[in-house]
Short mmCIF file of C-alpha atoms in Angstrom, two decimals:
data_model
loop_
_atom_site.label_atom_id
_atom_site.label_comp_id
_atom_site.label_asym_id
_atom_site.label_seq_id
_atom_site.Cartn_x
_atom_site.Cartn_y
_atom_site.Cartn_z
CA MET A 66 0.00 0.00 0.00
CA MET A 67 1.30 3.48 -0.84
CA SER A 68 1.92 6.18 1.77
CA PRO A 69 -1.17 8.15 2.73
CA LYS A 70 -1.73 11.30 0.69
CA ARG A 71 -2.97 13.70 3.35
CA CYS A 72 -3.52 13.73 7.08
CA ILE A 73 -7.12 14.63 7.91
CA LEU A 74 -8.50 15.06 11.42
CA ILE A 75 -12.24 14.49 11.74
CA THR A 76 -14.14 15.10 14.97
CA GLY A 77 -17.23 13.10 15.81
CA ALA A 78 -15.89 10.27 13.63
CA SER A 79 -17.46 7.31 15.40
CA ARG A 80 -20.83 7.49 13.67
CA GLY A 81 -23.10 9.31 11.23
CA LEU A 82 -21.63 11.87 8.89
CA GLY A 83 -18.23 11.90 10.61
CA ARG A 84 -17.84 8.17 10.17
CA HIS A 85 -18.86 8.44 6.53
CA LEU A 86 -16.29 11.18 5.93
CA ALA A 87 -13.61 9.14 7.69
CA GLU A 88 -14.34 6.08 5.52
CA TYR A 89 -14.56 8.25 2.41
CA TYR A 90 -11.13 9.83 2.92
CA LEU A 91 -9.57 6.50 3.89
CA ALA A 92 -10.83 5.20 0.54
CA GLN A 93 -9.12 8.20 -1.10
CA GLY A 94 -5.81 7.06 0.38
CA ASP A 95 -5.60 9.62 3.18
CA LEU A 96 -4.51 9.09 6.77
CA VAL A 97 -7.51 9.84 8.97
CA ILE A 98 -7.31 10.80 12.63
CA GLY A 99 -10.77 10.29 14.05
CA CYS A 100 -11.88 11.42 17.45
CA ALA A 101 -15.07 11.03 19.41
CA ARG A 102 -16.18 10.83 23.02
CA SER A 103 -16.65 7.10 22.61
CA GLU A 104 -14.27 4.42 21.47
CA ALA A 105 -16.50 1.39 21.57
CA ALA A 106 -14.94 -1.34 19.44
CA GLU A 107 -17.90 -1.47 17.08
CA SER A 108 -17.80 2.27 16.49
CA THR A 109 -14.21 2.55 15.38
CA ILE A 110 -12.98 1.90 11.89
CA SER A 111 -10.48 -0.82 11.15
CA HIS A 112 -8.06 0.47 8.54
CA LYS A 113 -4.29 0.69 8.29
CA TYR A 114 -4.46 4.46 7.98
CA TYR A 115 -7.11 5.13 10.62
CA ARG A 116 -6.28 6.28 14.13
CA HIS A 117 -9.03 6.73 16.67
CA TYR A 118 -8.77 8.82 19.82
CA ARG A 119 -11.25 9.13 22.62
CA VAL A 120 -11.46 12.88 23.10
CA ASP A 121 -14.16 15.28 24.21
CA VAL A 122 -13.80 18.26 21.85
CA THR A 123 -14.64 20.67 24.65
CA ASP A 124 -11.71 19.43 26.75
CA ALA A 125 -8.92 21.79 25.65
CA PRO A 126 -6.03 19.97 27.40
CA ALA A 127 -7.16 16.64 25.91
CA VAL A 128 -7.41 18.23 22.47
CA ARG A 129 -3.88 19.64 22.82
CA THR A 130 -2.63 16.18 23.77
CA LEU A 131 -4.34 14.76 20.67
CA LEU A 132 -2.60 17.32 18.44
CA GLN A 133 0.73 16.52 20.12
CA GLU A 134 0.15 12.87 19.21
CA VAL A 135 -0.51 13.85 15.60
CA GLN A 136 2.65 15.98 15.65
CA ARG A 137 4.67 13.04 16.98
CA GLU A 138 3.22 10.43 14.67
CA VAL A 139 2.58 12.34 11.43
CA GLY A 140 4.39 15.67 11.80
CA LYS A 141 1.74 17.67 9.97
CA LEU A 142 -1.97 18.11 9.49
CA ASP A 143 -3.53 18.92 6.12
CA ALA A 144 -7.17 19.29 7.05
CA LEU A 145 -9.33 19.63 10.12
CA ILE A 146 -13.01 18.77 9.70
CA ASN A 147 -14.97 20.01 12.70
CA ASN A 148 -17.92 17.65 12.42
CA ALA A 149 -18.70 16.83 16.06
CA GLY A 150 -22.08 18.18 17.01
CA ILE A 151 -25.15 17.51 19.06
CA ALA A 152 -28.73 18.66 18.70
CA ASN A 153 -31.77 18.98 20.88
CA MET A 154 -34.96 19.90 19.10
CA ASN A 155 -36.73 21.95 21.69
CA PRO A 156 -38.51 25.31 21.76
CA LEU A 157 -36.62 28.12 23.46
CA ALA A 158 -39.18 28.30 26.26
CA LEU A 159 -38.73 24.63 27.11
CA THR A 160 -34.98 24.20 26.73
CA PRO A 161 -33.13 23.72 30.03
CA VAL A 162 -30.19 26.11 30.44
CA GLU A 163 -27.86 23.17 30.98
CA THR A 164 -28.95 21.67 27.63
CA ALA A 165 -28.28 24.99 25.90
CA ARG A 166 -24.84 25.18 27.49
CA ARG A 167 -24.02 21.61 26.42
CA ILE A 168 -25.01 22.27 22.79
CA MET A 169 -23.05 25.52 22.62
CA GLU A 170 -20.00 23.89 24.19
CA THR A 171 -19.93 20.84 21.94
CA ASN A 172 -20.86 22.57 18.68
CA PHE A 173 -19.25 25.99 18.96
CA LEU A 174 -16.60 25.70 21.66
CA GLY A 175 -15.48 22.33 20.30
CA THR A 176 -14.94 23.87 16.87
CA PHE A 177 -13.06 26.79 18.46
CA VAL A 178 -10.83 24.56 20.61
CA LEU A 179 -9.88 22.23 17.74
CA SER A 180 -9.26 25.09 15.30
CA GLN A 181 -7.03 26.93 17.76
CA ALA A 182 -5.05 23.83 18.69
CA ALA A 183 -4.56 22.79 15.05
CA ILE A 184 -3.05 26.04 13.72
CA ARG A 185 0.55 25.09 14.46
CA LEU A 186 0.32 21.73 12.70
CA LEU A 187 -1.76 23.02 9.80
CA ARG A 188 0.95 25.58 9.02
CA LYS A 189 3.23 22.71 8.03
CA SER A 190 0.88 21.61 5.23
CA SER A 191 1.14 22.84 1.65
CA ALA A 192 -2.66 23.13 1.44
CA PRO A 193 -3.98 23.58 4.99
CA ARG A 194 -7.75 23.51 5.40
CA ILE A 195 -10.36 23.88 8.11
CA VAL A 196 -13.90 22.82 7.26
CA ASN A 197 -16.67 23.40 9.76
CA LEU A 198 -20.15 21.95 9.84
CA SER A 199 -23.05 24.36 9.85
CA SER A 200 -26.69 23.57 9.09
CA ILE A 201 -29.61 24.84 7.06
CA ALA A 202 -31.18 25.49 10.45
CA VAL A 203 -29.32 28.83 10.28
CA PRO A 204 -30.83 30.32 7.08
CA LEU A 205 -34.22 28.70 7.76
CA ARG A 206 -34.35 30.13 11.31
CA LEU A 207 -36.05 26.92 12.28
CA ALA A 208 -38.59 27.21 15.07
CA GLY A 209 -37.87 24.62 17.72
CA GLU A 210 -34.13 24.60 17.10
CA SER A 211 -33.12 27.91 18.65
CA VAL A 212 -30.00 26.77 20.49
CA TYR A 213 -28.84 24.34 17.81
CA ALA A 214 -29.29 26.98 15.10
CA ALA A 215 -27.58 29.61 17.25
CA SER A 216 -24.61 27.29 17.83
CA LYS A 217 -24.29 26.76 14.08
CA SER A 218 -24.67 30.47 13.46
CA ALA A 219 -21.77 31.03 15.85
CA ILE A 220 -19.76 28.48 13.88
CA GLU A 221 -20.45 30.38 10.66
CA THR A 222 -19.21 33.64 12.17
CA LEU A 223 -16.17 31.89 13.60
CA THR A 224 -15.52 30.44 10.12
CA ARG A 225 -15.59 33.87 8.48
CA VAL A 226 -13.42 35.58 11.10
CA ALA A 227 -10.95 32.67 11.28
CA ALA A 228 -10.65 32.87 7.49
CA GLN A 229 -9.50 36.48 7.91
CA GLU A 230 -7.05 35.70 10.69
CA LEU A 231 -5.59 32.49 9.25
CA GLY A 232 -5.36 33.57 5.62
CA ALA A 233 -1.85 34.91 6.21
CA PHE A 234 -0.77 31.39 7.14
CA GLY A 235 -2.31 29.95 3.98
CA ILE A 236 -5.02 28.22 6.00
CA THR A 237 -8.47 28.40 4.45
CA CYS A 238 -11.55 28.10 6.65
CA ASN A 239 -14.96 27.30 5.21
CA ALA A 240 -18.22 25.67 6.24
CA VAL A 241 -20.80 23.38 4.74
CA GLY A 242 -24.45 23.51 5.78
CA PRO A 243 -26.18 20.22 5.07
CA THR A 244 -29.90 19.67 4.67
CA PRO A 245 -31.34 16.85 6.77
CA ILE A 246 -29.39 13.61 6.44
CA ASP A 247 -30.58 10.32 7.83
CA THR A 248 -28.14 10.08 10.73
CA ASP A 249 -28.38 9.72 14.50
CA LEU A 250 -28.64 13.50 14.79
CA LEU A 251 -32.16 13.32 13.35
CA LYS A 252 -33.34 10.59 15.70
CA GLY A 253 -36.28 11.94 17.62
CA VAL A 254 -37.30 14.44 14.96
CA GLY A 255 -40.75 13.64 13.55
CA LYS A 256 -41.00 12.55 9.93
CA GLU A 257 -43.63 15.20 9.26
CA LYS A 258 -41.33 17.93 10.54
CA ILE A 259 -38.51 16.70 8.33
CA ARG A 260 -40.85 16.52 5.33
CA ARG A 261 -41.96 20.14 5.83
CA LEU A 262 -38.35 21.22 6.21
CA VAL A 263 -37.21 19.43 3.07
CA GLU A 264 -40.12 20.96 1.11
CA GLN A 265 -38.62 24.41 1.68
CA GLN A 266 -35.47 23.48 -0.19
CA ALA A 267 -34.94 24.30 -3.86
CA ILE A 268 -33.98 20.65 -4.25
CA PRO A 269 -36.61 19.03 -2.00
CA ARG A 270 -34.99 15.83 -0.84
CA MET A 271 -32.88 14.54 2.01
CA ALA A 272 -29.14 14.76 1.45
CA GLN A 273 -26.76 11.84 1.45
CA PRO A 274 -23.45 11.91 3.33
CA SER A 275 -21.76 11.81 -0.08
CA ASP A 276 -23.34 15.20 -0.89
CA VAL A 277 -21.52 16.70 2.09
CA ALA A 278 -18.29 14.92 1.16
CA HIS A 279 -18.51 16.50 -2.29
CA VAL A 280 -18.54 20.01 -0.80
CA VAL A 281 -15.76 19.12 1.65
CA ASP A 282 -13.75 17.78 -1.31
CA PHE A 283 -14.13 21.15 -3.02
CA PHE A 284 -12.85 23.02 0.03
CA LEU A 285 -9.95 20.57 0.50
CA HIS A 286 -8.80 20.65 -3.11
CA PRO A 287 -5.40 22.36 -3.50
CA ALA A 288 -6.89 24.56 -6.26
CA SER A 289 -9.33 25.99 -3.68
CA HIS A 290 -6.59 28.05 -2.04
CA MET A 291 -8.52 31.26 -2.83
CA ILE A 292 -11.79 29.94 -1.37
CA THR A 293 -12.11 30.96 2.27
CA GLY A 294 -14.69 32.34 4.67
CA GLN A 295 -17.48 30.74 2.66
CA VAL A 296 -20.53 28.79 3.74
CA ILE A 297 -22.12 26.46 1.20
CA TYR A 298 -25.58 25.11 1.92
CA LEU A 299 -26.95 22.02 0.27
CA GLY A 300 -30.37 22.03 -1.29
CA GLY A 301 -30.38 25.61 -2.57
CA LEU A 302 -30.88 27.45 0.70
CA GLY A 303 -29.04 30.39 2.17
CA MET B 296 13.33 25.93 31.71
CA ASP B 297 14.92 29.11 33.10
CA SER B 298 14.49 32.73 32.00
CA GLY B 299 17.67 32.68 29.94
CA GLN B 300 16.48 29.70 27.93
CA ILE B 301 13.07 31.30 27.38
CA GLN B 302 14.75 34.53 26.24
CA THR B 303 16.89 32.56 23.77
CA ILE B 304 13.78 30.94 22.28
CA ILE B 305 12.15 34.36 21.83
CA ILE B 306 15.30 35.85 20.28
CA ASN B 307 15.57 32.90 17.90
CA ALA B 308 11.92 33.33 16.92
CA LEU B 309 12.58 37.00 16.14
CA HIS B 310 15.56 36.03 13.97
CA MET B 311 13.33 33.52 12.18
CA ALA B 312 10.66 36.17 11.62
CA ASN B 313 13.31 38.46 10.11
CA GLN B 314 14.19 35.82 7.53
CA ALA B 315 10.72 36.28 6.02
CA ARG B 316 10.97 40.10 6.11
CA THR B 317 12.45 42.55 3.65
CA ASP B 318 15.69 44.38 4.52
CA ASP B 319 13.85 47.64 5.22
CA ASN B 320 11.33 45.91 7.49
CA GLN B 321 13.59 44.02 9.88
CA LEU B 322 12.63 43.59 13.53
CA THR B 323 14.92 44.77 16.29
CA VAL B 324 16.35 41.69 17.96
CA ALA B 325 17.47 42.42 21.51
CA PRO B 326 16.77 41.23 25.07
CA ASP B 327 14.70 44.39 25.69
CA ALA B 328 13.12 44.70 22.23
CA PRO B 329 9.53 45.97 22.08
CA LEU B 330 7.07 43.58 20.47
CA PHE B 331 3.41 44.66 20.52
CA GLY B 332 1.32 47.64 21.60
CA ASP B 333 2.66 51.14 22.29
CA ASN B 334 6.00 51.42 20.44
CA GLY B 335 5.64 47.80 19.40
CA GLN B 336 7.18 46.63 16.16
CA LEU B 337 4.64 43.90 15.38
CA ASP B 338 1.02 44.22 14.28
CA SER B 339 -1.62 41.75 15.49
CA LEU B 340 -0.84 39.29 12.72
CA GLY B 341 2.89 39.56 13.34
CA ILE B 342 2.52 38.86 17.05
CA VAL B 343 0.29 35.83 16.34
CA ALA B 344 2.90 34.38 13.98
CA LEU B 345 5.69 35.04 16.48
CA ILE B 346 3.78 33.45 19.36
CA ILE B 347 3.00 30.35 17.28
CA ASP B 348 6.70 30.03 16.41
CA ILE B 349 7.59 30.37 20.10
CA GLU B 350 4.97 27.76 21.10
CA GLU B 351 6.49 25.41 18.55
CA ALA B 352 10.03 25.99 19.80
CA LEU B 353 8.88 25.41 23.38
CA ALA B 354 7.14 22.19 22.30
CA GLU B 355 10.34 21.00 20.64
CA SER B 356 12.05 21.57 23.99
CA GLY B 357 9.44 19.38 25.64
CA CYS B 358 7.35 22.23 27.03
CA ASN B 359 3.85 22.09 25.61
CA VAL B 360 2.23 25.34 26.56
CA THR B 361 -0.48 27.45 24.98
CA LEU B 362 0.28 31.17 25.09
CA THR B 363 -3.27 32.48 25.01
CA ALA B 364 -3.85 35.54 27.17
CA GLU B 365 -6.89 37.49 28.28
CA ARG B 366 -5.03 40.77 27.69
CA ALA B 367 -3.09 39.65 24.62
CA MET B 368 -4.16 42.66 22.56
CA SER B 369 -4.08 45.25 25.35
CA LEU B 370 -1.91 48.15 24.22
CA SER B 371 -0.57 48.82 27.71
CA GLN B 372 -0.94 45.54 29.62
CA SER B 373 -0.24 42.88 27.04
CA PRO B 374 2.17 40.18 28.20
CA PHE B 375 3.45 40.36 24.63
CA LYS B 376 4.50 44.02 25.05
CA ASP B 377 8.24 43.34 24.88
CA VAL B 378 10.77 40.55 25.25
CA PRO B 379 11.15 40.90 29.07
CA SER B 380 7.35 40.81 29.67
CA LEU B 381 7.05 37.78 27.39
CA VAL B 382 9.86 35.98 29.22
CA VAL B 383 8.02 36.51 32.52
CA TYR B 384 4.69 35.44 31.02
CA ILE B 385 6.04 32.24 29.48
CA GLY B 386 7.77 31.40 32.77
CA GLU B 387 4.45 31.78 34.58
CA ARG B 388 2.62 29.61 32.05
CA LEU B 389 5.24 26.89 32.28
CA ARG B 390 4.85 26.82 36.04
CA THR B 391 1.04 26.64 35.95
CA GLU B 392 0.41 24.27 33.01
#
């Protein structure tokens, strides 16, 4: 087997979209560093070029240790995909403060912590990239998803400002906002609600993980070195 | 790591920064050189790049420390004001992390 092409760190890699992205980039011949809060044997991927770490993205010291491991083992990082996220579909009036704090910490603070910790290693890449995960919940201003949408909105602003600050280091920072995808994140959301949501899209169907991978591919491509601070939504929203 | 070693890392980082600068835009490299803020010779981007280089050099010496600071961009109270203040600040961070 040839040497891996790139080193890609994906958060929330044990399931759903993160797992799909990890398997997708492994199939492309990349080395994938996956991290998640869990490391159950059945949730990790068995591949020569896959490394799995049990890390809570909100735990800054643990994240720094993870990046030190990557530094020791690989010596560089080409792309960081901040995928880890949680949701809680709940109206503002009924959302416990602790739930709101947990969503903001995992979605926004986790993205901040990883991005900050990865700068040093990303600088060693010839095409360093940060890709964050937003959601169409932001442009749709979805009722019943106030905290989740706000956390993704914060990620979008972080993406745009980080693009300004990191451009001098050659690091691009962009975000993709998927439409609903049939993953664990949507468990507990009624089918009727999802149907109404999808109907608002210009392309009224659920997305596949491969649709997200396609956008991530675009951001990661070396020729995309002038693309930064952008948010691309699937389905024709935004 | 003592103050002298920290100062050497900072001085080396300044020399490294100068390698990427034009002849008419060289940084003053000295144990008391100003860095950021009033009379500073680095803008916000320059200080970020310098601090990242210093973090990397510290890591290579076995000292993994993150040099974030609440008052990083304060014109008068930044720990990144000059080489001596940065030496003190890094020493404090190494003791607490």
